[in-house]
CSV table of C-alpha atoms in Angstrom, one decimal:
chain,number,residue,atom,x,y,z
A,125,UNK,CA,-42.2,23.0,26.1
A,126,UNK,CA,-45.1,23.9,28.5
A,127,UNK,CA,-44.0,27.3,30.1
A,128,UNK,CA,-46.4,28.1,33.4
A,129,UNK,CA,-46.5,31.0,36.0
A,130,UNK,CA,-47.6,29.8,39.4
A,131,UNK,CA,-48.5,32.6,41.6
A,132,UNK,CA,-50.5,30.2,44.1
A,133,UNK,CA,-47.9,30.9,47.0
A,134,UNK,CA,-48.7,35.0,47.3
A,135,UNK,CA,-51.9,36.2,48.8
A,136,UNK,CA,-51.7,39.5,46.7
A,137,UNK,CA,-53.6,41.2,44.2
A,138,UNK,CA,-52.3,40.7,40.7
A,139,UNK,CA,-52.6,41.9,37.2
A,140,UNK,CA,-51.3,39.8,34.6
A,141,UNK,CA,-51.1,40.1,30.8
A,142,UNK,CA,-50.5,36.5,29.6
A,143,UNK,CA,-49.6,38.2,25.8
A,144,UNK,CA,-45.8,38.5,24.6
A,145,UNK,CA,-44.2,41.6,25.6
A,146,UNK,CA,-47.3,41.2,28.8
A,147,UNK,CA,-46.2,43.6,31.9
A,148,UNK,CA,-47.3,42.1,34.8
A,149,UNK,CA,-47.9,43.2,38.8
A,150,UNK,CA,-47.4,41.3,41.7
A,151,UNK,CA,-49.0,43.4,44.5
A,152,UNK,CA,-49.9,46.9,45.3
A,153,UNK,CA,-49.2,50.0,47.5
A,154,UNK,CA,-45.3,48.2,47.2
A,155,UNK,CA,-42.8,50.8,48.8
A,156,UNK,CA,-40.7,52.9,46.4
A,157,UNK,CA,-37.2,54.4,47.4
A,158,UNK,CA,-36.3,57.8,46.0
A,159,UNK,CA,-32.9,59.0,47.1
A,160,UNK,CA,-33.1,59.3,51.2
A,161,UNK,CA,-37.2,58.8,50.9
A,162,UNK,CA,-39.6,56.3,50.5
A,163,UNK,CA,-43.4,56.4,50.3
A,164,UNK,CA,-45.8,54.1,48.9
A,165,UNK,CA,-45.9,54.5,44.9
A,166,UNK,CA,-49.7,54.6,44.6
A,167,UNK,CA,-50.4,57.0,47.4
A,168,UNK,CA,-48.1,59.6,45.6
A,169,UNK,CA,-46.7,60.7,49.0
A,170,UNK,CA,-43.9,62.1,48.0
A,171,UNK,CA,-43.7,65.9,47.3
A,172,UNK,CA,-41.3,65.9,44.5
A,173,UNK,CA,-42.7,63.3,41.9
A,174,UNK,CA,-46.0,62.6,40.4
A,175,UNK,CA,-47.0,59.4,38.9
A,176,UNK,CA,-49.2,58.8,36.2
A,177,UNK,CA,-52.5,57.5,36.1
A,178,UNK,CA,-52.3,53.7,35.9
A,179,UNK,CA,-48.8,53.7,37.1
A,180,UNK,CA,-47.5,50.3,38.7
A,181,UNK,CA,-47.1,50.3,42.2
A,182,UNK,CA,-46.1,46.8,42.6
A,183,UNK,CA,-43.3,44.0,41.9
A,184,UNK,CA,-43.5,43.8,38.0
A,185,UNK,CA,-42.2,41.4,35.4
A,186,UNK,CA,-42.5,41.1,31.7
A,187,UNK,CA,-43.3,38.0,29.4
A,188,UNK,CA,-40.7,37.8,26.9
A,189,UNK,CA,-41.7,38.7,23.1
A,190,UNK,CA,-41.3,35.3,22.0
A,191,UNK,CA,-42.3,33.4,25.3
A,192,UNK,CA,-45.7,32.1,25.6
A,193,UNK,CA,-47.9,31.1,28.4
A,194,UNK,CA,-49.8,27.5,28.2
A,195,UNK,CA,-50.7,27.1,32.2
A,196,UNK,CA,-51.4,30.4,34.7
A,197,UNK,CA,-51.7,29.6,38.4
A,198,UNK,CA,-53.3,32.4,40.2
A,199,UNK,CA,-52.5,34.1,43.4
A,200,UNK,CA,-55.3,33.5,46.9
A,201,UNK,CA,-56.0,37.0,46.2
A,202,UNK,CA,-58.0,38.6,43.3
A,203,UNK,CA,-56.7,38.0,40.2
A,204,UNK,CA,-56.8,40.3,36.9
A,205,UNK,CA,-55.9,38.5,33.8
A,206,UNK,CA,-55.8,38.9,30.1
A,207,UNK,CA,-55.4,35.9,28.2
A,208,UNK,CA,-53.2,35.8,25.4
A,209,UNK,CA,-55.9,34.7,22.1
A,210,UNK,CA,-53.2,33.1,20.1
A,211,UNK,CA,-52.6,30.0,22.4
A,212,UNK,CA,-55.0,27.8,24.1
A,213,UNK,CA,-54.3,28.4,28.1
A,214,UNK,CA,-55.5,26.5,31.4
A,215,UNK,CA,-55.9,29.1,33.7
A,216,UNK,CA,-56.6,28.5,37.6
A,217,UNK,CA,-57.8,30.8,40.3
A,218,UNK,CA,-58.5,30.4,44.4
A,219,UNK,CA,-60.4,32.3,46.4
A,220,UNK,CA,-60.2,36.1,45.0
A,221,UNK,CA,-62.5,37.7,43.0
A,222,UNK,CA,-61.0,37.1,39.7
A,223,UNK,CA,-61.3,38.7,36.5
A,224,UNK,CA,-60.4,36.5,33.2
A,225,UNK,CA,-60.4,38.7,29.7
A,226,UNK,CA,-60.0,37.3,26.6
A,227,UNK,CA,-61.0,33.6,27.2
A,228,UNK,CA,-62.1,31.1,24.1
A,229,UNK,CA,-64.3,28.1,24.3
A,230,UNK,CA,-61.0,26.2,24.3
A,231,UNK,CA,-59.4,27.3,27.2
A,232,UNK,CA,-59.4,25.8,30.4
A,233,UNK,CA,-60.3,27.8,33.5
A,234,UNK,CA,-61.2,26.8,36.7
A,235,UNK,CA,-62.3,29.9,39.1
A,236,UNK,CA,-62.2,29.4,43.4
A,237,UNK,CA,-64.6,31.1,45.9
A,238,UNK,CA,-64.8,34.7,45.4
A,239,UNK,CA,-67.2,36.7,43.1
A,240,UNK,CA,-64.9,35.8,39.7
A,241,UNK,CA,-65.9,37.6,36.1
A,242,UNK,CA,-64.7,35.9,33.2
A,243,UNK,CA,-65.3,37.3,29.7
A,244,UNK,CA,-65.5,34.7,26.8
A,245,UNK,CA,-65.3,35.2,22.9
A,246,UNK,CA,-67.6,33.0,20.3
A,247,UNK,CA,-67.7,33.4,17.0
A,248,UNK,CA,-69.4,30.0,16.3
A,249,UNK,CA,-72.6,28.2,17.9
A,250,UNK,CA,-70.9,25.2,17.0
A,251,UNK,CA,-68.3,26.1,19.5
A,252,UNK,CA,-70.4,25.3,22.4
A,253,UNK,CA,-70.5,21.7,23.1
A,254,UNK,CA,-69.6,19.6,25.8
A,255,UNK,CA,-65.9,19.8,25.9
A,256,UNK,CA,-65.8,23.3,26.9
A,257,UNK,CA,-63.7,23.8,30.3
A,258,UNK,CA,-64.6,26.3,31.6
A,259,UNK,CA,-65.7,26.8,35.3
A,260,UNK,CA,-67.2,29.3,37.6
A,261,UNK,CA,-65.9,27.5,41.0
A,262,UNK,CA,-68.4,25.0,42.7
A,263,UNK,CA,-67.7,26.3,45.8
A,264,UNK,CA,-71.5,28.2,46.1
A,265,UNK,CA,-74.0,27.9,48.0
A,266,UNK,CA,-77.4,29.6,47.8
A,267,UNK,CA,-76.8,31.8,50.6
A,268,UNK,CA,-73.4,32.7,49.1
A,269,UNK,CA,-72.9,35.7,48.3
A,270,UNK,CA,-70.6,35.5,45.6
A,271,UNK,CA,-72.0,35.9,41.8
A,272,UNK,CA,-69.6,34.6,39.1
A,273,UNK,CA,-70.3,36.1,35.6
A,274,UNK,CA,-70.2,34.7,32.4
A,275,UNK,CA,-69.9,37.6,30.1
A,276,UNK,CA,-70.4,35.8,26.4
A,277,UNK,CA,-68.6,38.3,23.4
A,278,UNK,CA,-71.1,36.6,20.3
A,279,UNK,CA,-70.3,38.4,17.3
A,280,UNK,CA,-72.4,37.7,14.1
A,281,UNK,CA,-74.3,35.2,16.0
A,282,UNK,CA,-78.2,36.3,15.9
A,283,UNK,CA,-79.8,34.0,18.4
A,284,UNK,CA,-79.2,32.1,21.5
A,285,UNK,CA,-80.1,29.1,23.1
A,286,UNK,CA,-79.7,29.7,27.2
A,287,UNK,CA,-80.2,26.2,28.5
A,288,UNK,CA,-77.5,25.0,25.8
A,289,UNK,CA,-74.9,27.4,27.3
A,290,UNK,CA,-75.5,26.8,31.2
A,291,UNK,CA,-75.1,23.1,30.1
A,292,UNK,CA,-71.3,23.7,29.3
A,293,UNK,CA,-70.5,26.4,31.1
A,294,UNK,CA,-70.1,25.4,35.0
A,295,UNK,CA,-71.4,27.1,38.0
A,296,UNK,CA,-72.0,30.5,36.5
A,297,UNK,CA,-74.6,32.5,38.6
A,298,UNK,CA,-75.5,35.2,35.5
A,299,UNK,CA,-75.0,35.0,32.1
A,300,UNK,CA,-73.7,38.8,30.3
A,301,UNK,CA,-74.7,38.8,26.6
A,302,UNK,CA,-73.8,42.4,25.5
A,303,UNK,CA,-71.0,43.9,23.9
């Protein structure tokens, strides 16, 4: 079957991993209860207990080890997510400022409003053609002042042909070729 997350009805920052065994957070600044106290995980304001760096301070879930992800519907707020490489995914976003890792040519994404980076690997010109879905969000304007980034991960590929790649990638403001 077609499994699919749909996070369109929160508002919150999230961080998804879209992988097997993927921990994911809903949220942040979520409050924690410790025996008769509770503070706000991230703010550490508790005097008895130190968190690491990077610790989770929101509602978390995990992706199963055998489960995978085809479609990922993004929350209204900003959106970190790393696509799983072994599956080709649709992934939609709204009006945060989204980040999308791991992306191929053959992955759908369509970005919202908001200043949105996505990070795409190639490891073939002839991979860029015209069915390539991947968007930036038309929802620009010239006085806008959201950029959305294309950031292009070209190994073994010596040259570049700029016009080709606007042509099939949507609505991108700048193009990132390093690695």
């Amino acid at each position: 079957g077609i499994d699919t997350i749909d996070l369109s009805s929160y508002s919150i920052k999230t961080k998804i991993d879209l992988n097997p065994k993927g921990v994911n957070e809903i949220g942040e600044k979520k409050l924690f209860w410790q025996a008769d106290n509770y503070y706000i995980k991230s703010q550490q304001e508790s005097p008895d207990t130190e968190l690491e760096e990077g610790s989770k301070s929101g509602d978390i879930f995990v992706i199963g080890p055998k489960t995978t992800i085809e479609i990922f519907i993004g929350s209204s707020g900003d959106n970190d997510i790393k696509l799983d490489q072994k599956v080709i995914q649709t992934v939609t976003t709204s009006d945060g400022s989204d980040i999308i890792k791991n992306a191929l040519v053959t992955d759908t994404i369509s970005t919202g409003s908001g200043s949105d980076n996505v990070y795409v690997t190639i490891n073939s010109l002839n991979e860029i053609n015209s069915s390539i879905n991947i968007d930036g969000g038309s929802e620009r304007s010239f006085f806008s002042n959201f950029t959305d980034i294309l950031h292009l991960k070209m190994s073994n590929i010596s040259s570049i042909d700029l016009p080709i790649i606007s042509s099939n990638f949507d609505n991108f403001e700048t193009y990132d070729f390093s690695d």
